[in-house]
């Protein structure tokens, strides 16, 4: 499950590159969109929609665990007697495998010569790159 969350976050970061530009002598931060084709953007959107459903399910399950182990308060401090058991349950939840049918993309679709996508982000996307 944690892999699905990582992949959803990585896809969400493909909106563009942060840059600082000067306008009228004033610096401001802007996002310069990556140069992806329409089919690529649509495939990313579909994959993200599929993953977000699973991420939302994970959030609901995580919140239920916190509620259960916190005796209904919704928060739990590290000195709470059930804190360690909650951490174990959360780790088990994160390890659960899910079956998702995502569309794979070709490396060429990312146009890496034109799009300076950071290696760490690409690493998180490898599961959907042929």
mmCIF file with all atom_site columns, C-alpha atoms in Angstrom:
data_model
loop_
_atom_site.group_PDB
_atom_site.id
_atom_site.type_symbol
_atom_site.label_atom_id
_atom_site.label_alt_id
_atom_site.label_comp_id
_atom_site.label_asym_id
_atom_site.label_entity_id
_atom_site.label_seq_id
_atom_site.pdbx_PDB_ins_code
_atom_site.Cartn_x
_atom_site.Cartn_y
_atom_site.Cartn_z
_atom_site.occupancy
_atom_site.B_iso_or_equiv
_atom_site.pdbx_formal_charge
_atom_site.auth_seq_id
_atom_site.auth_comp_id
_atom_site.auth_asym_id
_atom_site.auth_atom_id
_atom_site.pdbx_PDB_model_num
ATOM 1   C CA . UNK A 1 1   ? 0.000   0.000  0.000   1.00 0.00 ? 1   UNK A CA 1
ATOM 2   C CA . UNK A 1 2   ? 2.842   2.396  0.760   1.00 0.00 ? 2   UNK A CA 1
ATOM 3   C CA . UNK A 1 3   ? 4.110   1.885  -2.819  1.00 0.00 ? 3   UNK A CA 1
ATOM 4   C CA . UNK A 1 4   ? 0.752   3.062  -4.176  1.00 0.00 ? 4   UNK A CA 1
ATOM 5   C CA . UNK A 1 5   ? 0.935   6.162  -1.999  1.00 0.00 ? 5   UNK A CA 1
ATOM 6   C CA . UNK A 1 6   ? 4.477   6.889  -3.175  1.00 0.00 ? 6   UNK A CA 1
ATOM 7   C CA . UNK A 1 7   ? 3.480   6.452  -6.819  1.00 0.00 ? 7   UNK A CA 1
ATOM 8   C CA . UNK A 1 8   ? 0.406   8.682  -6.446  1.00 0.00 ? 8   UNK A CA 1
ATOM 9   C CA . UNK A 1 9   ? 2.559   11.374 -4.853  1.00 0.00 ? 9   UNK A CA 1
ATOM 10  C CA . UNK A 1 10  ? 5.138   11.060 -7.645  1.00 0.00 ? 10  UNK A CA 1
ATOM 11  C CA . UNK A 1 11  ? 2.517   11.394 -10.384 1.00 0.00 ? 11  UNK A CA 1
ATOM 12  C CA . UNK A 1 12  ? 1.095   14.422 -8.576  1.00 0.00 ? 12  UNK A CA 1
ATOM 13  C CA . UNK A 1 13  ? 4.517   16.084 -8.751  1.00 0.00 ? 13  UNK A CA 1
ATOM 14  C CA . UNK A 1 14  ? 4.625   15.901 -12.547 1.00 0.00 ? 14  UNK A CA 1
ATOM 15  C CA . UNK A 1 15  ? 2.805   19.200 -12.990 1.00 0.00 ? 15  UNK A CA 1
ATOM 16  C CA . UNK A 1 16  ? 5.985   21.053 -13.728 1.00 0.00 ? 16  UNK A CA 1
ATOM 17  C CA . UNK A 1 17  ? 9.277   22.427 -12.580 1.00 0.00 ? 17  UNK A CA 1
ATOM 18  C CA . UNK A 1 18  ? 9.564   25.163 -9.957  1.00 0.00 ? 18  UNK A CA 1
ATOM 19  C CA . UNK A 1 19  ? 11.589  28.130 -11.188 1.00 0.00 ? 19  UNK A CA 1
ATOM 20  C CA . UNK A 1 20  ? 12.364  31.605 -9.945  1.00 0.00 ? 20  UNK A CA 1
ATOM 21  C CA . UNK A 1 21  ? 11.910  34.310 -12.575 1.00 0.00 ? 21  UNK A CA 1
ATOM 22  C CA . UNK A 1 22  ? 12.397  38.059 -12.532 1.00 0.00 ? 22  UNK A CA 1
ATOM 23  C CA . UNK A 1 23  ? 9.549   40.289 -13.613 1.00 0.00 ? 23  UNK A CA 1
ATOM 24  C CA . UNK A 1 24  ? 10.118  44.009 -13.423 1.00 0.00 ? 24  UNK A CA 1
ATOM 25  C CA . UNK A 1 25  ? 13.105  43.471 -11.149 1.00 0.00 ? 25  UNK A CA 1
ATOM 26  C CA . UNK A 1 26  ? 11.051  41.365 -8.731  1.00 0.00 ? 26  UNK A CA 1
ATOM 27  C CA . UNK A 1 27  ? 11.764  37.678 -8.249  1.00 0.00 ? 27  UNK A CA 1
ATOM 28  C CA . UNK A 1 28  ? 8.821   35.333 -8.060  1.00 0.00 ? 28  UNK A CA 1
ATOM 29  C CA . UNK A 1 29  ? 8.354   31.585 -8.046  1.00 0.00 ? 29  UNK A CA 1
ATOM 30  C CA . UNK A 1 30  ? 6.494   30.012 -10.949 1.00 0.00 ? 30  UNK A CA 1
ATOM 31  C CA . UNK A 1 31  ? 5.760   26.483 -12.083 1.00 0.00 ? 31  UNK A CA 1
ATOM 32  C CA . UNK A 1 32  ? 6.856   25.764 -15.634 1.00 0.00 ? 32  UNK A CA 1
ATOM 33  C CA . UNK A 1 33  ? 4.754   22.844 -16.939 1.00 0.00 ? 33  UNK A CA 1
ATOM 34  C CA . UNK A 1 34  ? 6.587   19.783 -18.201 1.00 0.00 ? 34  UNK A CA 1
ATOM 35  C CA . UNK A 1 35  ? 6.265   19.296 -21.964 1.00 0.00 ? 35  UNK A CA 1
ATOM 36  C CA . UNK A 1 36  ? 4.164   16.130 -22.103 1.00 0.00 ? 36  UNK A CA 1
ATOM 37  C CA . UNK A 1 37  ? 1.834   15.153 -24.909 1.00 0.00 ? 37  UNK A CA 1
ATOM 38  C CA . UNK A 1 38  ? -1.907  15.010 -24.360 1.00 0.00 ? 38  UNK A CA 1
ATOM 39  C CA . UNK A 1 39  ? -2.029  11.194 -24.341 1.00 0.00 ? 39  UNK A CA 1
ATOM 40  C CA . UNK A 1 40  ? 0.697   11.093 -21.700 1.00 0.00 ? 40  UNK A CA 1
ATOM 41  C CA . UNK A 1 41  ? -1.116  13.578 -19.457 1.00 0.00 ? 41  UNK A CA 1
ATOM 42  C CA . UNK A 1 42  ? -4.374  11.651 -19.813 1.00 0.00 ? 42  UNK A CA 1
ATOM 43  C CA . UNK A 1 43  ? -2.673  8.352  -18.958 1.00 0.00 ? 43  UNK A CA 1
ATOM 44  C CA . UNK A 1 44  ? -1.094  9.939  -15.892 1.00 0.00 ? 44  UNK A CA 1
ATOM 45  C CA . UNK A 1 45  ? -4.505  11.309 -14.864 1.00 0.00 ? 45  UNK A CA 1
ATOM 46  C CA . UNK A 1 46  ? -6.157  7.885  -15.224 1.00 0.00 ? 46  UNK A CA 1
ATOM 47  C CA . UNK A 1 47  ? -3.405  6.170  -13.247 1.00 0.00 ? 47  UNK A CA 1
ATOM 48  C CA . UNK A 1 48  ? -3.630  8.827  -10.555 1.00 0.00 ? 48  UNK A CA 1
ATOM 49  C CA . UNK A 1 49  ? -7.417  8.399  -10.303 1.00 0.00 ? 49  UNK A CA 1
ATOM 50  C CA . UNK A 1 50  ? -6.997  4.647  -9.777  1.00 0.00 ? 50  UNK A CA 1
ATOM 51  C CA . UNK A 1 51  ? -4.272  5.128  -7.168  1.00 0.00 ? 51  UNK A CA 1
ATOM 52  C CA . UNK A 1 52  ? -6.132  7.869  -5.295  1.00 0.00 ? 52  UNK A CA 1
ATOM 53  C CA . UNK A 1 53  ? -9.028  5.493  -4.664  1.00 0.00 ? 53  UNK A CA 1
ATOM 54  C CA . UNK A 1 54  ? -6.642  3.090  -2.944  1.00 0.00 ? 54  UNK A CA 1
ATOM 55  C CA . UNK A 1 55  ? -4.866  5.892  -1.088  1.00 0.00 ? 55  UNK A CA 1
ATOM 56  C CA . UNK A 1 56  ? -8.235  7.145  0.179   1.00 0.00 ? 56  UNK A CA 1
ATOM 57  C CA . UNK A 1 57  ? -9.103  3.618  1.358   1.00 0.00 ? 57  UNK A CA 1
ATOM 58  C CA . UNK A 1 58  ? -5.735  3.477  3.130   1.00 0.00 ? 58  UNK A CA 1
ATOM 59  C CA . UNK A 1 59  ? -6.458  6.785  4.879   1.00 0.00 ? 59  UNK A CA 1
ATOM 60  C CA . UNK A 1 60  ? -9.823  5.520  6.093   1.00 0.00 ? 60  UNK A CA 1
ATOM 61  C CA . UNK A 1 61  ? -8.217  2.315  7.413   1.00 0.00 ? 61  UNK A CA 1
ATOM 62  C CA . UNK A 1 62  ? -5.402  4.300  9.067   1.00 0.00 ? 62  UNK A CA 1
ATOM 63  C CA . UNK A 1 63  ? -7.888  6.624  10.758  1.00 0.00 ? 63  UNK A CA 1
ATOM 64  C CA . UNK A 1 64  ? -9.894  3.620  11.972  1.00 0.00 ? 64  UNK A CA 1
ATOM 65  C CA . UNK A 1 65  ? -6.749  2.123  13.517  1.00 0.00 ? 65  UNK A CA 1
ATOM 66  C CA . UNK A 1 66  ? -5.903  5.381  15.261  1.00 0.00 ? 66  UNK A CA 1
ATOM 67  C CA . UNK A 1 67  ? -9.452  5.627  16.572  1.00 0.00 ? 67  UNK A CA 1
ATOM 68  C CA . UNK A 1 68  ? -9.363  2.033  17.778  1.00 0.00 ? 68  UNK A CA 1
ATOM 69  C CA . UNK A 1 69  ? -5.990  2.231  19.530  1.00 0.00 ? 69  UNK A CA 1
ATOM 70  C CA . UNK A 1 70  ? -6.669  5.685  20.994  1.00 0.00 ? 70  UNK A CA 1
ATOM 71  C CA . UNK A 1 71  ? -9.877  4.454  22.632  1.00 0.00 ? 71  UNK A CA 1
ATOM 72  C CA . UNK A 1 72  ? -11.958 6.699  20.392  1.00 0.00 ? 72  UNK A CA 1
ATOM 73  C CA . UNK A 1 73  ? -10.100 9.978  20.968  1.00 0.00 ? 73  UNK A CA 1
ATOM 74  C CA . UNK A 1 74  ? -8.552  10.104 17.479  1.00 0.00 ? 74  UNK A CA 1
ATOM 75  C CA . UNK A 1 75  ? -5.060  10.875 18.743  1.00 0.00 ? 75  UNK A CA 1
ATOM 76  C CA . UNK A 1 76  ? -2.474  8.914  20.631  1.00 0.00 ? 76  UNK A CA 1
ATOM 77  C CA . UNK A 1 77  ? 0.684   10.072 22.383  1.00 0.00 ? 77  UNK A CA 1
ATOM 78  C CA . UNK A 1 78  ? 3.951   8.108  22.347  1.00 0.00 ? 78  UNK A CA 1
ATOM 79  C CA . UNK A 1 79  ? 3.587   7.387  26.068  1.00 0.00 ? 79  UNK A CA 1
ATOM 80  C CA . UNK A 1 80  ? 0.152   5.762  25.566  1.00 0.00 ? 80  UNK A CA 1
ATOM 81  C CA . UNK A 1 81  ? 0.251   2.028  26.453  1.00 0.00 ? 81  UNK A CA 1
ATOM 82  C CA . UNK A 1 82  ? -1.143  1.072  23.020  1.00 0.00 ? 82  UNK A CA 1
ATOM 83  C CA . UNK A 1 83  ? 1.222   3.293  20.999  1.00 0.00 ? 83  UNK A CA 1
ATOM 84  C CA . UNK A 1 84  ? 3.631   0.472  20.130  1.00 0.00 ? 84  UNK A CA 1
ATOM 85  C CA . UNK A 1 85  ? 0.784   -1.819 19.075  1.00 0.00 ? 85  UNK A CA 1
ATOM 86  C CA . UNK A 1 86  ? -0.601  0.977  16.882  1.00 0.00 ? 86  UNK A CA 1
ATOM 87  C CA . UNK A 1 87  ? 2.774   1.386  15.169  1.00 0.00 ? 87  UNK A CA 1
ATOM 88  C CA . UNK A 1 88  ? 2.862   -2.346 14.456  1.00 0.00 ? 88  UNK A CA 1
ATOM 89  C CA . UNK A 1 89  ? -0.681  -2.296 13.067  1.00 0.00 ? 89  UNK A CA 1
ATOM 90  C CA . UNK A 1 90  ? 0.161   0.744  10.897  1.00 0.00 ? 90  UNK A CA 1
ATOM 91  C CA . UNK A 1 91  ? 3.279   -0.976 9.540   1.00 0.00 ? 91  UNK A CA 1
ATOM 92  C CA . UNK A 1 92  ? 1.214   -4.064 8.697   1.00 0.00 ? 92  UNK A CA 1
ATOM 93  C CA . UNK A 1 93  ? -1.361  -1.874 6.948   1.00 0.00 ? 93  UNK A CA 1
ATOM 94  C CA . UNK A 1 94  ? 1.370   -0.232 4.871   1.00 0.00 ? 94  UNK A CA 1
ATOM 95  C CA . UNK A 1 95  ? 2.719   -3.624 3.804   1.00 0.00 ? 95  UNK A CA 1
ATOM 96  C CA . UNK A 1 96  ? -0.615  -4.842 2.456   1.00 0.00 ? 96  UNK A CA 1
ATOM 97  C CA . UNK A 1 97  ? -0.491  -5.494 -1.241  1.00 0.00 ? 97  UNK A CA 1
ATOM 98  C CA . UNK A 1 98  ? -3.147  -4.158 -3.559  1.00 0.00 ? 98  UNK A CA 1
ATOM 99  C CA . UNK A 1 99  ? -3.955  -5.217 -7.083  1.00 0.00 ? 99  UNK A CA 1
ATOM 100 C CA . UNK A 1 100 ? -4.064  -2.267 -9.466  1.00 0.00 ? 100 UNK A CA 1
ATOM 101 C CA . UNK A 1 101 ? -4.232  -2.226 -13.241 1.00 0.00 ? 101 UNK A CA 1
ATOM 102 C CA . UNK A 1 102 ? -2.204  0.806  -14.280 1.00 0.00 ? 102 UNK A CA 1
ATOM 103 C CA . UNK A 1 103 ? -1.247  1.827  -17.802 1.00 0.00 ? 103 UNK A CA 1
ATOM 104 C CA . UNK A 1 104 ? 2.496   1.645  -18.398 1.00 0.00 ? 104 UNK A CA 1
ATOM 105 C CA . UNK A 1 105 ? 4.314   4.483  -20.098 1.00 0.00 ? 105 UNK A CA 1
ATOM 106 C CA . UNK A 1 106 ? 7.387   4.412  -22.272 1.00 0.00 ? 106 UNK A CA 1
ATOM 107 C CA . UNK A 1 107 ? 10.521  6.175  -21.130 1.00 0.00 ? 107 UNK A CA 1
ATOM 108 C CA . UNK A 1 108 ? 10.390  8.259  -24.327 1.00 0.00 ? 108 UNK A CA 1
ATOM 109 C CA . UNK A 1 109 ? 6.960   9.615  -23.262 1.00 0.00 ? 109 UNK A CA 1
ATOM 110 C CA . UNK A 1 110 ? 8.683   11.547 -20.484 1.00 0.00 ? 110 UNK A CA 1
ATOM 111 C CA . UNK A 1 111 ? 10.848  13.464 -23.008 1.00 0.00 ? 111 UNK A CA 1
ATOM 112 C CA . UNK A 1 112 ? 13.675  13.621 -20.509 1.00 0.00 ? 112 UNK A CA 1
ATOM 113 C CA . UNK A 1 113 ? 15.791  15.803 -22.807 1.00 0.00 ? 113 UNK A CA 1
ATOM 114 C CA . UNK A 1 114 ? 13.152  18.544 -22.568 1.00 0.00 ? 114 UNK A CA 1
ATOM 115 C CA . UNK A 1 115 ? 11.855  17.854 -19.073 1.00 0.00 ? 115 UNK A CA 1
ATOM 116 C CA . UNK A 1 116 ? 14.358  18.095 -16.187 1.00 0.00 ? 116 UNK A CA 1
ATOM 117 C CA . UNK A 1 117 ? 12.526  15.589 -13.985 1.00 0.00 ? 117 UNK A CA 1
ATOM 118 C CA . UNK A 1 118 ? 14.664  14.917 -10.896 1.00 0.00 ? 118 UNK A CA 1
ATOM 119 C CA . UNK A 1 119 ? 16.127  11.393 -10.588 1.00 0.00 ? 119 UNK A CA 1
ATOM 120 C CA . UNK A 1 120 ? 14.446  10.837 -7.213  1.00 0.00 ? 120 UNK A CA 1
ATOM 121 C CA . UNK A 1 121 ? 11.060  11.507 -8.800  1.00 0.00 ? 121 UNK A CA 1
ATOM 122 C CA . UNK A 1 122 ? 11.839  9.237  -11.752 1.00 0.00 ? 122 UNK A CA 1
ATOM 123 C CA . UNK A 1 123 ? 12.846  6.517  -9.306  1.00 0.00 ? 123 UNK A CA 1
ATOM 124 C CA . UNK A 1 124 ? 9.407   6.698  -7.698  1.00 0.00 ? 124 UNK A CA 1
ATOM 125 C CA . UNK A 1 125 ? 7.794   6.343  -11.146 1.00 0.00 ? 125 UNK A CA 1
ATOM 126 C CA . UNK A 1 126 ? 9.745   3.280  -12.321 1.00 0.00 ? 126 UNK A CA 1
ATOM 127 C CA . UNK A 1 127 ? 6.846   0.902  -11.649 1.00 0.00 ? 127 UNK A CA 1
ATOM 128 C CA . UNK A 1 128 ? 4.837   2.516  -14.473 1.00 0.00 ? 128 UNK A CA 1
ATOM 129 C CA . UNK A 1 129 ? 7.716   2.974  -16.941 1.00 0.00 ? 129 UNK A CA 1
ATOM 130 C CA . UNK A 1 130 ? 8.318   0.217  -19.500 1.00 0.00 ? 130 UNK A CA 1
#
